[in-house]
PDB file of C-alpha atoms in Angstrom:
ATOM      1  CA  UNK S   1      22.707  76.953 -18.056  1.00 46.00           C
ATOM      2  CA  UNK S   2      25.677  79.006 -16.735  1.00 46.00           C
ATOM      3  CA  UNK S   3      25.053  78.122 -13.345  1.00 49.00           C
ATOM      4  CA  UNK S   4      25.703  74.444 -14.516  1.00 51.00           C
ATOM      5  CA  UNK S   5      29.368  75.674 -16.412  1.00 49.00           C
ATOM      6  CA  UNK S   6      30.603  77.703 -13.259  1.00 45.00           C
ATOM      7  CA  UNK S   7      32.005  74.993 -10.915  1.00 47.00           C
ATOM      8  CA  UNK S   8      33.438  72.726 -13.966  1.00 45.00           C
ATOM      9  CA  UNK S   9      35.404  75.704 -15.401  1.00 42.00           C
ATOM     10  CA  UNK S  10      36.396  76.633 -11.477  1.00 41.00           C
ATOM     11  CA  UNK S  11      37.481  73.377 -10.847  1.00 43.00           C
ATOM     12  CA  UNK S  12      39.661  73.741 -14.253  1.00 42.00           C
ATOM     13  CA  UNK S  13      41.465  76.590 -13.398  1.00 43.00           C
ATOM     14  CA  UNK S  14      41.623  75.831  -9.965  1.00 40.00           C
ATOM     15  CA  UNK S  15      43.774  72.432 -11.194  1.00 44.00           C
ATOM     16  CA  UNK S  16      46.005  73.665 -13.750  1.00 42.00           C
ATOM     17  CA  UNK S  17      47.132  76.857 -11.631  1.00 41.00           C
ATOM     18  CA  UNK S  18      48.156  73.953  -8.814  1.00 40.00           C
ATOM     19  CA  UNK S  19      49.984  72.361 -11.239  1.00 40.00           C
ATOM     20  CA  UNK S  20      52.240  75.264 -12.568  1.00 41.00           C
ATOM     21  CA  UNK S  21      52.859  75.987  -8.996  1.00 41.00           C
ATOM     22  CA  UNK S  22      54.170  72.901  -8.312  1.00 40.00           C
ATOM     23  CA  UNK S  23      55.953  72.887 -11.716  1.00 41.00           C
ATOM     24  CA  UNK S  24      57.419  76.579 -10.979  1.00 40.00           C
ATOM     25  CA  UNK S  25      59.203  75.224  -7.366  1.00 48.00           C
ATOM     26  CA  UNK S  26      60.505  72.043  -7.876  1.00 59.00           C
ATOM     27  CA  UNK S  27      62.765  72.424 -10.703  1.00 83.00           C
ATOM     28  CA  UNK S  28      64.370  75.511  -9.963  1.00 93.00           C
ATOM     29  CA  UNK S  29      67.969  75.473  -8.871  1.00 96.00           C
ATOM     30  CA  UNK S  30      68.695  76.044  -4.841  1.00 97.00           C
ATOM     31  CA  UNK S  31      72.117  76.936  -4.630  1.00 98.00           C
ATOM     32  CA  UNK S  32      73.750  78.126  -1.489  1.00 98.00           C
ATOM     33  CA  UNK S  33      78.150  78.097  -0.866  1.00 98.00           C
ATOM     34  CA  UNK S  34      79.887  76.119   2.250  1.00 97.00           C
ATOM     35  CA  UNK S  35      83.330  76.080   3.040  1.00 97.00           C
ATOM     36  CA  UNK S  36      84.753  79.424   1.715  1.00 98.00           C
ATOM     37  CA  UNK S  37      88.222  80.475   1.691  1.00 98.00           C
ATOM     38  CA  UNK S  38      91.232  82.454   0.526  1.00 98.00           C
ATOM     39  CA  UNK S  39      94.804  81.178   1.511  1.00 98.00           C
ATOM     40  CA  UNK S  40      96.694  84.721   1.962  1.00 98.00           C
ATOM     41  CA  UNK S  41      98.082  85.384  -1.141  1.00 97.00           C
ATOM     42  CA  UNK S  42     102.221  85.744  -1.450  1.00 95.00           C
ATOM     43  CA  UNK S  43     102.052  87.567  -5.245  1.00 96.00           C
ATOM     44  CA  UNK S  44      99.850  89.931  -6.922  1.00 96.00           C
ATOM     45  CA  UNK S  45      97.707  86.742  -7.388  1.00 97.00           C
ATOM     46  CA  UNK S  46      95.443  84.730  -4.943  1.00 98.00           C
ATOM     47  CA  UNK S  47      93.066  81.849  -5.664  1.00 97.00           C
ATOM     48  CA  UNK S  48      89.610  80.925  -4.014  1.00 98.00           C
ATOM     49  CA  UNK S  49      88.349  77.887  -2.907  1.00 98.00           C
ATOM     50  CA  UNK S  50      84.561  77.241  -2.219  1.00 98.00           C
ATOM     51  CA  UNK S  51      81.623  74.077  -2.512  1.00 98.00           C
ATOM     52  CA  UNK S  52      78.348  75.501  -4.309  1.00 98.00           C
ATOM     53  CA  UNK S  53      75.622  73.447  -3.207  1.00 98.00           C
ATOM     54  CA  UNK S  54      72.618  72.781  -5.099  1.00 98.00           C
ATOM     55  CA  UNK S  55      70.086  71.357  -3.081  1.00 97.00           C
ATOM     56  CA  UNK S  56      67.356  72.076  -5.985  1.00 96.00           C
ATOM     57  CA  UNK S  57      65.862  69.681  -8.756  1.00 95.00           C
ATOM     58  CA  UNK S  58      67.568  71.563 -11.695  1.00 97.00           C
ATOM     59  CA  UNK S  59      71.153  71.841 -12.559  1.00 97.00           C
ATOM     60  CA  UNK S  60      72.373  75.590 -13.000  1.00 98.00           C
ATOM     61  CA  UNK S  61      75.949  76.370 -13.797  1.00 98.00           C
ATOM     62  CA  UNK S  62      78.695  79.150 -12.487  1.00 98.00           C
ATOM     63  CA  UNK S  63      79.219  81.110 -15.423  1.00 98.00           C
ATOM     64  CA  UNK S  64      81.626  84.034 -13.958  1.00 98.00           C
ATOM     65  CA  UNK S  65      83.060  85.481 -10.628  1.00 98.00           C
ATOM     66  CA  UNK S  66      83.748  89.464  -9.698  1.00 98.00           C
ATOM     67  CA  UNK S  67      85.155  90.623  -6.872  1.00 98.00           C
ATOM     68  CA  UNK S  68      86.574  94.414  -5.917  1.00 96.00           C
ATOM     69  CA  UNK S  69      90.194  93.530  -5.381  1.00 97.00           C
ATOM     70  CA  UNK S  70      90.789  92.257  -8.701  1.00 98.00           C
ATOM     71  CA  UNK S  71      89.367  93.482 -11.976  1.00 97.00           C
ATOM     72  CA  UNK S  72      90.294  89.869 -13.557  1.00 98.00           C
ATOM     73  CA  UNK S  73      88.703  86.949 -11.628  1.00 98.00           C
ATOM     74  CA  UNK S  74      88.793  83.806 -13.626  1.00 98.00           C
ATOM     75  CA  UNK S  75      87.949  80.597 -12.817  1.00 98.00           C
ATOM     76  CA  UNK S  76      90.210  77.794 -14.248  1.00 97.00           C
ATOM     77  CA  UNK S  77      89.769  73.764 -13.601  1.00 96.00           C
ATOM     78  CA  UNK S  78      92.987  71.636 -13.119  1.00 91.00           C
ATOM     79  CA  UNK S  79      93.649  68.408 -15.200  1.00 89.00           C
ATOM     80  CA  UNK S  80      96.881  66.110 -15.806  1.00 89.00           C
ATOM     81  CA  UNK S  81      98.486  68.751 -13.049  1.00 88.00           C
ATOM     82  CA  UNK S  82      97.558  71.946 -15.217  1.00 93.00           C
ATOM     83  CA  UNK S  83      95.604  74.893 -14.820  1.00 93.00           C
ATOM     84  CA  UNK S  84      93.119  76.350 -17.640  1.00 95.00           C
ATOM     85  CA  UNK S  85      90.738  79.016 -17.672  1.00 97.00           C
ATOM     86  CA  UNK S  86      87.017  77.678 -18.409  1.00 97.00           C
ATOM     87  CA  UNK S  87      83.870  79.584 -18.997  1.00 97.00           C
ATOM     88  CA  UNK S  88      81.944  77.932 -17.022  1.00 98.00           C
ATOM     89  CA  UNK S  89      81.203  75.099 -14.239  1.00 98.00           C
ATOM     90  CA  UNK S  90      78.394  72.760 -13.727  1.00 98.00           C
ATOM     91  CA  UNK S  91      76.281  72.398 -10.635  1.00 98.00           C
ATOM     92  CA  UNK S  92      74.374  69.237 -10.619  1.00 98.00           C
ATOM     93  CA  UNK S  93      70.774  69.019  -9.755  1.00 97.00           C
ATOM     94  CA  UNK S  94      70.836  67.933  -6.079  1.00 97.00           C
ATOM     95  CA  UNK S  95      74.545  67.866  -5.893  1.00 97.00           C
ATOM     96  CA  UNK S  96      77.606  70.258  -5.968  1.00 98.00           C
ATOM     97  CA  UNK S  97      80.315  72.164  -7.200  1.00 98.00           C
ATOM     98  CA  UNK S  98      83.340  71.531  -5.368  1.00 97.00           C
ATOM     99  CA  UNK S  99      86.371  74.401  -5.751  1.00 97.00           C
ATOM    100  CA  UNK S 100      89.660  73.374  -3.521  1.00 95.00           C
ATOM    101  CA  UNK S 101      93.170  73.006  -3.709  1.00 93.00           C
ATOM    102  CA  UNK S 102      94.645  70.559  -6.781  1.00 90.00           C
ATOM    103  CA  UNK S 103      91.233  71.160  -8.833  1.00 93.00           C
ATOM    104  CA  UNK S 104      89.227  73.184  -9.824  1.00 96.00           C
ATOM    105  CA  UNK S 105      89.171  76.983  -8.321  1.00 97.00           C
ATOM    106  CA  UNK S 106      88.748  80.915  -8.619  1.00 98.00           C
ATOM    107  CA  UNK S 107      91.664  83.004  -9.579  1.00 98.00           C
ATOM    108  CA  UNK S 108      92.169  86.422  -8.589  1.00 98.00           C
ATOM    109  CA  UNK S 109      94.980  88.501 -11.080  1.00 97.00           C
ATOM    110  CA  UNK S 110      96.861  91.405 -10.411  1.00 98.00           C
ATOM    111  CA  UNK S 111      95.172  91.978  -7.308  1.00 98.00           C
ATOM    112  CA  UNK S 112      95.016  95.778  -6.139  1.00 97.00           C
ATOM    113  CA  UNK S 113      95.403  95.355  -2.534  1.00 95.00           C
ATOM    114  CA  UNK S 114      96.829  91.931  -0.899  1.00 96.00           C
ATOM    115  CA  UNK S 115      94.721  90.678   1.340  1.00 97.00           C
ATOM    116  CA  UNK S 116      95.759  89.048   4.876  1.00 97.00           C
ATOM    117  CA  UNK S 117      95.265  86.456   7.188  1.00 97.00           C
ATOM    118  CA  UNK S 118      91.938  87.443   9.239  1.00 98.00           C
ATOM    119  CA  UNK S 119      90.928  89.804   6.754  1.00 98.00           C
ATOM    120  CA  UNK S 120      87.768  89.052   4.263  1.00 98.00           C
ATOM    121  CA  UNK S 121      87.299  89.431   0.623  1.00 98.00           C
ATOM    122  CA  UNK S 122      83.744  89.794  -0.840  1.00 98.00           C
ATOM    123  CA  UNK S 123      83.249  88.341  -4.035  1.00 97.00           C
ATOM    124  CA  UNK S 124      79.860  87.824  -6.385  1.00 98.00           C
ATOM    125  CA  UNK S 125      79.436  84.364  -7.888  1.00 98.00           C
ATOM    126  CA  UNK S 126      77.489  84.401 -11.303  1.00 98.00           C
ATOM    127  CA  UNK S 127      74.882  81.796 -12.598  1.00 98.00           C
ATOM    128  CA  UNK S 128      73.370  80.620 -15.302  1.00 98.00           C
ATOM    129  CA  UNK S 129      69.745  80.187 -14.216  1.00 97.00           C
ATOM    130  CA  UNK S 130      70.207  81.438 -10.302  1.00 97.00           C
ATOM    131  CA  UNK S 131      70.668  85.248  -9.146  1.00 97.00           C
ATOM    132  CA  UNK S 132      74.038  86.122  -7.774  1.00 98.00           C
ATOM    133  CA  UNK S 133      75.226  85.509  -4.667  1.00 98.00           C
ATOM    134  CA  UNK S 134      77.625  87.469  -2.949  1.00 98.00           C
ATOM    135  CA  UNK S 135      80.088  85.775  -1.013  1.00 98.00           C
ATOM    136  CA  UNK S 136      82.186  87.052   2.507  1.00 98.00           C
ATOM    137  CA  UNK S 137      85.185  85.053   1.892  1.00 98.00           C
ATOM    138  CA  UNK S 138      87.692  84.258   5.018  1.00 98.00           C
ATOM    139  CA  UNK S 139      91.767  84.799   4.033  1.00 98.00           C
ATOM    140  CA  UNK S 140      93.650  81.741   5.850  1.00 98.00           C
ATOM    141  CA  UNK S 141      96.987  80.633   6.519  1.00 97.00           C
ATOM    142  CA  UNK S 142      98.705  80.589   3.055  1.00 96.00           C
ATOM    143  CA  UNK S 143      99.355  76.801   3.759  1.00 95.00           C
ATOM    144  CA  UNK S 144      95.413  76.309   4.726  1.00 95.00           C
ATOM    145  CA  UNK S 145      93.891  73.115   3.423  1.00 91.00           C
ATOM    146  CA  UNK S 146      90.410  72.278   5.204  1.00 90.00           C
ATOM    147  CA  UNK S 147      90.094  68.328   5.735  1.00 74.00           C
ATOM    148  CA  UNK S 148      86.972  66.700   3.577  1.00 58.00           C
TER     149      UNK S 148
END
């Protein structure tokens, strides 16, 4: 009588531990950053520029940014030709997150070390749903403006 039960309840558990693997992978945010930069700063202020990609099924969202050469990193969007601080961005499910000059963007206040052209600033982006990821960002001409 068992003998008969074994391969039905296998097969069961066999199925439905496929399934939540599949389930587990394919919604799950993929997020990875292109395009970094820092035009050198000219104040005790600089701003950041970056694309977060997501090349995942689920959305996820940038909730915060740190960095070591300023204890206030914000991150502001730009609309009608003015800058606000925001709590948060959102990364579409197989899309992206586009930070660059006359949008949205990372700001860096009262920064305790200006950096220069050549050097780079590491900073930690924040998620949502994803783990950090830490970020070796390139200082630029302060005029810099990649072409899309």
């Amino acid at each position: 009588m068992i003998r008969g039960r074994t391969p039905v309840l296998l097969a069961a558990a066999l199925a439905s531990s496929l399934a939540l693997a599949g389930c587990s992978s394919a919604g799950e945010p993929e997020l990875r950053v292109d395009g970094a930069f820092m035009p050198q700063p000219v104040s005790d202020m600089a701003a950041g520029f970056l694309t977060v990609v997501n090349d995942g099924g689920q959305a996820d969202r940038l909730t915060s940014v740190t960095s070591d050469i300023s204890d206030d990193v914000t991150i502001h969007e730009t609309k009608d030709q003015k800058m606000r601080e925001v709590a948060s961005f959102d990364i579409p499910a197989d899309g992206a997150l586009d930070l660059e000059r006359g949008g949205n963007h990372i700001m860096f206040m009262s920064l305790k070390q200006r950096p220069r052209q050549g050097d780079t600033v590491s900073l930690e982006l924040h998620f949502e749903k994803s783990e950090p990821i830490t970020v070796d960002v390139p200082v630029k001409e302060t005029t810099y403006n990649p072409q899309h």
